[in-house]
Amino acid sequence: MRHCLIGAFATSAAVVFAAGTVTAQDTVNVGFILPMTGPVASVGKQVSAGAQLYVQQHGNSVAGKNIELLIRDDSGVPDVAKRIAQEFLVNDKVAILGGGLTPSALAMAPLATEAKVPEVVVISGTSIVTERSPYIVRVSFTLGQSSGILGDWAAKNGSKRTVVIQSDWAPGAEAAAVFSDHFKKGGGEILDVVKVPLANPDFAPFLQRARDLNPDTLFVFVPASQAGTFAKQFVERGLDKSGIKLIGPGDITDDNDLPYMGDQMIGTITALNYSASHNSAMNKAYVAAFKKANDGLRPNFISLGGYDGMHLIYEALKKTNGSTNGANLIEAMKGLAWESPRGPMSIDPETRDVVQNIYLRKVEKIEGELYNNEFATFEAVKDPLKEAKRVAN
Ligand code: PHB
């Protein structure tokens, strides 16, 4: 009896204590670091719109906690991302970090490790990012996932001599390397790899160099936000009329820019994890809700990082019953699988990297608008660079 009374007292004391600190204990701050200004501002805007749509649709209460989504701008500069991550951890006591372009995701990694706070990567497509901290989980994509599939496809579908044009930074290097490896294994020849500076790109001289080599195919990686500029210069140099096939990861026909690119892009073949025209009831509802919330803006593969990133966070919190212990959250995220507007996806429990369908798509005009129309599906694709390392070990 005595024990029971003490037990009851202890419980009610704990409840009073919890009620006294309701804000600190019941709010989970999630801090996203995104390029909201600068040369790739459209990337930050798409992620932010995706994340906010998820919260709007699912409410901001999960497992008894209020979710506070904080979004800050690093302009895509890694040192700024690092500073904001520090402020998020120290001042805002965020339980989860989110972001970022590859350089920013890498800059945040040591802080996530030190603070034992999960870093949900919603943009970066570079393989090594997830290896930089045991607290990193990725929901975006890797460039290898799409580029390997495209390399195999090109070799089997008439391409023999390809020039690669890559944006000169880590995701570009990865797209070029994985594509070239697969294309050469399929019997193709890489005539040259041409590197275009990431900042303020002028593609004209690089397109001219590529054309002079007389390839039958041009494989191009430019990041989301540069697709429109690339397409304009491609047409200005007359490459659309040259008979050279244009292919690449779907970043070059990004749904954010595609509606404004012009009919010259019709026929372009790309590989990616998402198309706004993906044929599922869930995607149709997602696209309609996204457009409604964002003045008619079409969602792209980047905004889905924000949307699915929030889904991962919500589901992990449900599994931990609201505990924000970083190690527990990471354990809860490993192996999570769900249906996304992109199709089925999961988190590889071994690598914490995303496993998802990759689609081959062709630009077509559907009801008067340009879309990436999916014509082949590769199911449950893992990051090929990690798979290669696993097999080698
Ligand atoms: C990246 O940060 O790795 C990244 C960003 C935009 C892209 C692709 C990759 O379109």
Short mmCIF file of C-alpha atoms and ligand atoms in Angstrom, two decimals:
data_model
loop_
_atom_site.label_atom_id
_atom_site.label_comp_id
_atom_site.label_asym_id
_atom_site.label_seq_id
_atom_site.Cartn_x
_atom_site.Cartn_y
_atom_site.Cartn_z
CA MET A 1 0.00 0.00 0.00
CA ARG A 2 2.77 2.35 1.01
CA HIS A 3 4.63 1.54 -2.20
CA CYS A 4 1.54 2.26 -4.21
CA LEU A 5 1.11 5.65 -2.63
CA ILE A 6 4.70 6.57 -3.27
CA GLY A 7 4.28 5.37 -6.84
CA ALA A 8 1.15 7.48 -7.29
CA PHE A 9 2.84 10.54 -5.80
CA ALA A 10 5.90 10.07 -8.00
CA THR A 11 3.71 9.86 -11.08
CA SER A 12 1.66 12.95 -10.31
CA ALA A 13 4.82 14.90 -9.40
CA ALA A 14 6.26 13.98 -12.79
CA VAL A 15 3.07 15.12 -14.52
CA VAL A 16 3.16 18.49 -12.72
CA PHE A 17 6.80 18.90 -13.69
CA ALA A 18 6.04 18.08 -17.32
CA ALA A 19 3.10 20.51 -17.36
CA GLY A 20 5.37 23.22 -15.98
CA THR A 21 7.77 22.89 -18.93
CA VAL A 22 5.19 22.21 -21.59
CA THR A 23 6.81 24.20 -24.42
CA ALA A 24 10.31 22.82 -24.07
CA GLN A 25 9.22 19.21 -23.73
CA ASP A 26 6.31 19.03 -26.14
CA THR A 27 7.71 20.92 -29.09
CA VAL A 28 10.07 19.23 -31.50
CA ASN A 29 12.06 21.75 -33.51
CA VAL A 30 13.06 20.57 -36.97
CA GLY A 31 15.65 22.83 -38.64
CA PHE A 32 15.92 22.81 -42.43
CA ILE A 33 18.90 24.57 -44.04
CA LEU A 34 18.13 25.37 -47.67
CA PRO A 35 19.35 27.58 -50.53
CA MET A 36 16.44 30.05 -50.47
CA THR A 37 18.42 32.80 -52.25
CA GLY A 38 21.34 32.82 -54.68
CA PRO A 39 21.88 30.90 -57.90
CA VAL A 40 19.93 27.78 -56.89
CA ALA A 41 17.11 29.50 -54.99
CA SER A 42 14.46 27.51 -56.89
CA VAL A 43 15.81 24.36 -55.20
CA GLY A 44 15.24 25.79 -51.72
CA LYS A 45 11.80 27.07 -52.64
CA GLN A 46 10.72 23.67 -53.98
CA VAL A 47 11.94 21.81 -50.85
CA SER A 48 10.37 24.32 -48.53
CA ALA A 49 7.05 24.14 -50.40
CA GLY A 50 7.11 20.32 -50.24
CA ALA A 51 7.89 20.23 -46.51
CA GLN A 52 5.25 22.83 -45.69
CA LEU A 53 2.61 21.03 -47.74
CA TYR A 54 3.28 17.86 -45.74
CA VAL A 55 2.78 19.71 -42.45
CA GLN A 56 -0.34 21.41 -43.80
CA GLN A 57 -1.84 18.06 -44.84
CA HIS A 58 -0.82 16.03 -41.77
CA GLY A 59 -1.06 18.65 -39.03
CA ASN A 60 1.76 19.72 -36.74
CA SER A 61 1.08 17.27 -33.96
CA VAL A 62 2.76 13.83 -33.91
CA ALA A 63 3.07 11.31 -31.07
CA GLY A 64 1.96 13.97 -28.58
CA LYS A 65 4.51 16.51 -29.83
CA ASN A 66 4.11 19.78 -31.69
CA ILE A 67 6.34 19.93 -34.74
CA GLU A 68 7.92 23.32 -35.37
CA LEU A 69 9.45 23.45 -38.85
CA LEU A 70 12.19 26.10 -38.99
CA ILE A 71 13.64 27.01 -42.39
CA ARG A 72 16.82 29.07 -42.81
CA ASP A 73 18.70 30.18 -45.90
CA ASP A 74 22.35 29.25 -46.51
CA SER A 75 22.33 30.52 -50.15
CA GLY A 76 24.03 27.22 -50.95
CA VAL A 77 27.23 28.27 -49.13
CA PRO A 78 28.62 25.44 -46.94
CA ASP A 79 30.21 27.70 -44.29
CA VAL A 80 26.87 29.44 -43.83
CA ALA A 81 25.12 26.05 -43.56
CA LYS A 82 27.58 25.08 -40.82
CA ARG A 83 26.97 28.29 -38.88
CA ILE A 84 23.19 27.93 -39.13
CA ALA A 85 23.43 24.28 -38.05
CA GLN A 86 25.36 25.41 -34.96
CA GLU A 87 22.71 28.04 -34.17
CA PHE A 88 19.93 25.52 -34.71
CA LEU A 89 21.56 23.05 -32.31
CA VAL A 90 22.60 25.52 -29.62
CA ASN A 91 19.87 28.19 -29.68
CA ASP A 92 16.85 26.40 -31.12
CA LYS A 93 17.68 22.97 -29.66
CA VAL A 94 16.53 21.30 -32.86
CA ALA A 95 15.95 17.56 -32.54
CA ILE A 96 16.43 17.01 -36.27
CA LEU A 97 18.45 18.86 -38.92
CA GLY A 98 17.43 18.85 -42.58
CA GLY A 99 19.03 20.06 -45.82
CA GLY A 100 20.89 20.60 -48.11
CA LEU A 101 22.89 20.81 -51.33
CA THR A 102 25.86 18.42 -51.34
CA PRO A 103 28.44 20.94 -50.00
CA SER A 104 26.06 22.05 -47.23
CA ALA A 105 25.04 18.49 -46.32
CA LEU A 106 28.74 17.63 -45.99
CA ALA A 107 29.47 20.75 -43.91
CA MET A 108 26.68 19.87 -41.47
CA ALA A 109 27.71 16.23 -41.06
CA PRO A 110 30.34 16.60 -38.26
CA LEU A 111 27.88 18.70 -36.24
CA ALA A 112 25.16 16.06 -36.56
CA THR A 113 27.63 13.43 -35.35
CA GLU A 114 28.84 15.52 -32.42
CA ALA A 115 25.37 16.51 -31.30
CA LYS A 116 23.95 13.01 -32.01
CA VAL A 117 21.12 14.65 -33.94
CA PRO A 118 19.71 13.13 -37.14
CA GLU A 119 20.45 14.99 -40.39
CA VAL A 120 17.76 14.23 -42.96
CA VAL A 121 19.26 14.89 -46.40
CA VAL A 122 16.52 16.13 -48.70
CA ILE A 123 18.47 17.47 -51.71
CA SER A 124 22.02 16.11 -52.09
CA GLY A 125 22.54 13.42 -54.71
CA THR A 126 26.18 12.56 -54.00
CA SER A 127 26.80 9.03 -52.76
CA ILE A 128 29.44 9.76 -50.08
CA VAL A 129 27.19 12.12 -48.10
CA THR A 130 25.51 9.35 -46.09
CA GLU A 131 28.92 7.94 -45.16
CA ARG A 132 30.00 11.17 -43.48
CA SER A 133 27.92 10.61 -40.35
CA PRO A 134 26.02 7.70 -38.78
CA TYR A 135 23.29 10.30 -38.10
CA ILE A 136 22.62 11.01 -41.80
CA VAL A 137 19.59 9.55 -43.58
CA ARG A 138 18.79 10.42 -47.20
CA VAL A 139 15.35 10.72 -48.86
CA SER A 140 16.43 12.44 -52.09
CA PHE A 141 18.34 10.39 -54.69
CA THR A 142 21.85 9.66 -55.87
CA LEU A 143 23.10 10.66 -59.29
CA GLY A 144 24.38 7.11 -59.70
CA GLN A 145 20.83 5.72 -59.42
CA SER A 146 19.69 7.48 -62.58
CA SER A 147 22.99 7.70 -64.50
CA GLY A 148 23.80 3.97 -64.40
CA ILE A 149 20.39 3.04 -65.76
CA LEU A 150 20.74 5.63 -68.50
CA GLY A 151 24.22 4.36 -69.43
CA ASP A 152 22.86 0.84 -69.93
CA TRP A 153 19.85 2.13 -71.85
CA ALA A 154 21.90 4.37 -74.20
CA ALA A 155 24.31 1.55 -75.09
CA LYS A 156 21.37 -0.73 -75.91
CA ASN A 157 19.45 1.90 -77.87
CA GLY A 158 21.76 3.00 -80.63
CA SER A 159 24.18 5.39 -78.90
CA LYS A 160 27.81 4.62 -79.74
CA ARG A 161 29.77 7.87 -79.37
CA THR A 162 28.85 10.12 -76.45
CA VAL A 163 30.18 13.41 -75.15
CA VAL A 164 29.51 14.03 -71.46
CA ILE A 165 28.83 17.57 -70.25
CA GLN A 166 28.88 17.84 -66.46
CA SER A 167 28.42 20.65 -64.03
CA ASP A 168 31.80 20.80 -62.27
CA TRP A 169 31.08 19.69 -58.69
CA ALA A 170 30.57 16.44 -56.79
CA PRO A 171 27.12 15.38 -58.12
CA GLY A 172 28.26 16.17 -61.69
CA ALA A 173 31.40 14.08 -61.28
CA GLU A 174 29.29 11.21 -59.98
CA ALA A 175 26.75 11.39 -62.82
CA ALA A 176 29.57 11.44 -65.40
CA ALA A 177 31.53 8.57 -63.79
CA VAL A 178 28.60 6.19 -63.31
CA PHE A 179 27.12 6.92 -66.76
CA SER A 180 30.50 6.44 -68.47
CA ASP A 181 31.17 3.19 -66.62
CA HIS A 182 27.83 1.66 -67.65
CA PHE A 183 27.93 3.03 -71.21
CA LYS A 184 31.44 1.68 -71.83
CA LYS A 185 30.51 -1.73 -70.39
CA GLY A 186 27.65 -1.76 -72.90
CA GLY A 187 30.15 -1.18 -75.74
CA GLY A 188 29.87 2.62 -76.08
CA GLU A 189 32.70 5.13 -76.42
CA ILE A 190 33.07 8.35 -74.38
CA LEU A 191 34.65 10.95 -76.66
CA ASP A 192 35.22 13.54 -73.94
CA VAL A 193 34.02 14.72 -70.54
CA VAL A 194 33.47 18.49 -70.62
CA LYS A 195 33.22 20.31 -67.27
CA VAL A 196 31.15 23.48 -66.93
CA PRO A 197 31.67 25.76 -63.88
CA LEU A 198 28.78 25.54 -61.41
CA ALA A 199 28.43 29.28 -60.81
CA ASN A 200 26.89 31.47 -63.54
CA PRO A 201 27.29 28.84 -66.23
CA ASP A 202 27.74 29.81 -69.88
CA PHE A 203 27.20 26.55 -71.73
CA ALA A 204 27.85 27.93 -75.23
CA PRO A 205 31.61 27.22 -75.55
CA PHE A 206 31.18 23.76 -74.01
CA LEU A 207 28.30 22.92 -76.35
CA GLN A 208 30.44 24.03 -79.30
CA ARG A 209 33.33 21.84 -78.15
CA ALA A 210 30.95 18.89 -77.75
CA ARG A 211 29.51 19.44 -81.22
CA ASP A 212 32.96 19.62 -82.84
CA LEU A 213 33.65 16.06 -81.62
CA ASN A 214 30.72 14.84 -83.73
CA PRO A 215 29.02 12.55 -81.19
CA ASP A 216 25.71 10.74 -81.76
CA THR A 217 24.69 11.43 -78.12
CA LEU A 218 25.16 14.15 -75.53
CA PHE A 219 24.84 13.10 -71.87
CA VAL A 220 24.31 16.20 -69.74
CA PHE A 221 24.09 16.80 -66.00
CA VAL A 222 23.20 20.27 -64.78
CA PRO A 223 21.61 20.78 -61.36
CA ALA A 224 17.95 21.69 -60.94
CA SER A 225 17.66 25.48 -61.42
CA GLN A 226 20.02 25.45 -64.46
CA ALA A 227 17.87 23.34 -66.78
CA GLY A 228 16.13 26.34 -68.36
CA THR A 229 19.41 28.15 -69.10
CA PHE A 230 20.94 25.00 -70.55
CA ALA A 231 17.96 24.34 -72.83
CA LYS A 232 18.02 27.92 -74.13
CA GLN A 233 21.70 27.75 -75.07
CA PHE A 234 21.30 24.23 -76.51
CA VAL A 235 18.71 25.59 -78.92
CA GLU A 236 20.64 28.84 -79.61
CA ARG A 237 23.66 26.77 -80.72
CA GLY A 238 21.35 24.81 -83.03
CA LEU A 239 22.01 21.51 -81.29
CA ASP A 240 18.32 20.64 -81.32
CA LYS A 241 18.57 20.42 -85.12
CA SER A 242 21.93 18.62 -85.18
CA GLY A 243 20.54 15.10 -84.89
CA ILE A 244 22.56 14.58 -81.68
CA LYS A 245 20.47 12.79 -79.04
CA LEU A 246 20.20 14.67 -75.73
CA ILE A 247 20.02 12.46 -72.63
CA GLY A 248 20.80 12.89 -68.93
CA PRO A 249 19.58 12.55 -65.35
CA GLY A 250 16.14 14.17 -65.19
CA ASP A 251 17.65 17.33 -63.72
CA ILE A 252 18.00 18.59 -67.34
CA THR A 253 14.23 18.42 -67.90
CA ASP A 254 13.33 19.46 -64.35
CA ASP A 255 9.56 19.83 -63.91
CA ASN A 256 10.23 23.23 -62.33
CA ASP A 257 11.51 24.59 -65.70
CA LEU A 258 10.13 22.18 -68.31
CA PRO A 259 6.83 24.01 -68.94
CA TYR A 260 8.86 27.02 -70.19
CA MET A 261 11.59 25.20 -72.12
CA GLY A 262 10.01 25.02 -75.57
CA ASP A 263 9.01 22.22 -77.89
CA GLN A 264 12.63 21.65 -78.94
CA MET A 265 12.96 19.52 -75.79
CA ILE A 266 10.37 17.01 -77.04
CA GLY A 267 11.96 13.57 -77.33
CA THR A 268 14.68 14.13 -74.69
CA ILE A 269 15.26 10.92 -72.75
CA THR A 270 16.10 11.12 -69.05
CA ALA A 271 16.13 8.92 -65.95
CA LEU A 272 14.89 10.07 -62.54
CA ASN A 273 13.03 9.10 -59.38
CA TYR A 274 10.01 11.32 -60.04
CA SER A 275 7.93 12.93 -62.74
CA ALA A 276 5.03 15.30 -62.08
CA SER A 277 3.09 13.15 -64.55
CA HIS A 278 3.71 9.93 -62.56
CA ASN A 279 0.52 7.96 -62.95
CA SER A 280 -0.84 7.25 -59.48
CA ALA A 281 -3.85 8.53 -57.55
CA MET A 282 -1.52 9.67 -54.77
CA ASN A 283 0.64 11.69 -57.17
CA LYS A 284 -2.35 13.30 -58.87
CA ALA A 285 -3.65 14.48 -55.49
CA TYR A 286 -0.14 15.64 -54.49
CA VAL A 287 0.40 17.65 -57.69
CA ALA A 288 -3.03 19.29 -57.38
CA ALA A 289 -2.48 20.21 -53.71
CA PHE A 290 1.05 21.47 -54.37
CA LYS A 291 -0.07 23.68 -57.26
CA LYS A 292 -2.97 25.02 -55.21
CA ALA A 293 -0.68 25.98 -52.35
CA ASN A 294 2.01 27.50 -54.61
CA ASP A 295 0.33 29.69 -57.26
CA GLY A 296 0.24 26.93 -59.86
CA LEU A 297 3.94 25.99 -59.53
CA ARG A 298 4.54 22.42 -60.73
CA PRO A 299 6.27 20.22 -58.11
CA ASN A 300 9.57 18.64 -59.15
CA PHE A 301 11.81 15.85 -57.82
CA ILE A 302 13.39 18.34 -55.41
CA SER A 303 10.16 19.31 -53.61
CA LEU A 304 9.51 15.63 -52.93
CA GLY A 305 12.67 15.60 -50.82
CA GLY A 306 10.98 18.10 -48.51
CA TYR A 307 7.66 16.23 -48.53
CA ASP A 308 9.13 12.76 -47.94
CA GLY A 309 11.70 14.16 -45.50
CA MET A 310 8.84 15.33 -43.28
CA HIS A 311 7.10 11.97 -43.71
CA LEU A 312 10.24 10.18 -42.53
CA ILE A 313 10.46 12.48 -39.49
CA TYR A 314 6.77 12.02 -38.60
CA GLU A 315 6.91 8.22 -38.94
CA ALA A 316 10.15 7.98 -36.93
CA LEU A 317 8.61 10.05 -34.11
CA LYS A 318 5.57 7.76 -34.10
CA LYS A 319 7.87 4.74 -33.77
CA THR A 320 9.81 6.30 -30.86
CA ASN A 321 6.54 7.42 -29.20
CA GLY A 322 7.73 10.99 -29.44
CA SER A 323 11.23 10.38 -28.04
CA THR A 324 13.72 12.71 -29.69
CA ASN A 325 16.81 10.75 -28.69
CA GLY A 326 18.91 10.93 -31.87
CA ALA A 327 20.11 7.32 -31.84
CA ASN A 328 16.53 6.09 -31.34
CA LEU A 329 15.26 8.26 -34.18
CA ILE A 330 17.94 6.94 -36.54
CA GLU A 331 17.09 3.34 -35.58
CA ALA A 332 13.42 4.12 -36.23
CA MET A 333 14.24 5.58 -39.66
CA LYS A 334 16.26 2.56 -40.79
CA GLY A 335 14.11 0.25 -42.90
CA LEU A 336 11.07 2.57 -42.97
CA ALA A 337 9.10 2.01 -46.18
CA TRP A 338 6.21 4.01 -47.57
CA GLU A 339 4.25 4.98 -50.63
CA SER A 340 5.29 8.41 -51.92
CA PRO A 341 3.99 10.44 -54.85
CA ARG A 342 7.16 9.14 -56.60
CA GLY A 343 6.11 5.48 -55.98
CA PRO A 344 7.27 3.03 -53.30
CA MET A 345 10.42 4.03 -51.38
CA SER A 346 12.35 2.94 -48.30
CA ILE A 347 15.45 3.63 -46.25
CA ASP A 348 18.13 0.97 -46.62
CA PRO A 349 18.80 -0.17 -43.02
CA GLU A 350 22.45 -0.90 -43.85
CA THR A 351 23.39 2.37 -45.57
CA ARG A 352 20.62 4.82 -44.47
CA ASP A 353 20.32 5.71 -48.14
CA VAL A 354 17.15 5.90 -50.21
CA VAL A 355 15.88 2.89 -52.17
CA GLN A 356 13.37 3.83 -54.86
CA ASN A 357 12.08 3.27 -58.37
CA ILE A 358 13.95 4.96 -61.19
CA TYR A 359 11.94 5.76 -64.29
CA LEU A 360 13.03 6.27 -67.89
CA ARG A 361 11.08 9.21 -69.31
CA LYS A 362 10.61 10.96 -72.62
CA VAL A 363 9.60 14.61 -72.96
CA GLU A 364 6.17 14.73 -74.59
CA LYS A 365 3.38 17.23 -74.93
CA ILE A 366 0.38 16.16 -72.91
CA GLU A 367 -2.75 18.33 -73.12
CA GLY A 368 -0.67 21.26 -74.38
CA GLU A 369 2.06 21.07 -71.71
CA LEU A 370 5.51 19.49 -71.72
CA TYR A 371 5.91 16.55 -69.35
CA ASN A 372 8.44 13.81 -68.64
CA ASN A 373 6.38 10.80 -69.63
CA GLU A 374 7.57 7.63 -67.88
CA PHE A 375 7.98 4.63 -70.20
CA ALA A 376 10.00 2.14 -68.13
CA THR A 377 10.35 1.44 -64.41
CA PHE A 378 13.36 0.01 -62.56
CA GLU A 379 12.17 -1.09 -59.14
CA ALA A 380 13.79 -0.60 -55.73
CA VAL A 381 17.07 0.82 -57.06
CA LYS A 382 19.87 1.25 -54.50
CA ASP A 383 22.81 3.62 -54.78
CA PRO A 384 25.06 1.72 -57.24
CA LEU A 385 28.31 3.10 -55.80
CA LYS A 386 27.51 1.70 -52.34
CA GLU A 387 26.37 -1.57 -53.90
CA ALA A 388 29.72 -1.82 -55.72
CA LYS A 389 31.60 -1.25 -52.43
CA ARG A 390 29.46 -3.87 -50.67
CA VAL A 391 30.16 -6.46 -53.37
CA ALA A 392 33.90 -5.65 -53.32
CA ASN A 393 34.09 -6.24 -49.54
C1 PHB B 1 23.17 18.10 -54.96
O1 PHB B 1 23.28 18.99 -54.11
O2 PHB B 1 23.82 17.04 -54.85
C2 PHB B 1 22.24 18.29 -56.11
C3 PHB B 1 21.52 19.46 -56.24
C4 PHB B 1 20.65 19.63 -57.31
C5 PHB B 1 20.54 18.61 -58.26
C6 PHB B 1 21.27 17.45 -58.13
C7 PHB B 1 22.14 17.28 -57.06
O3 PHB B 1 19.72 18.76 -59.30
#
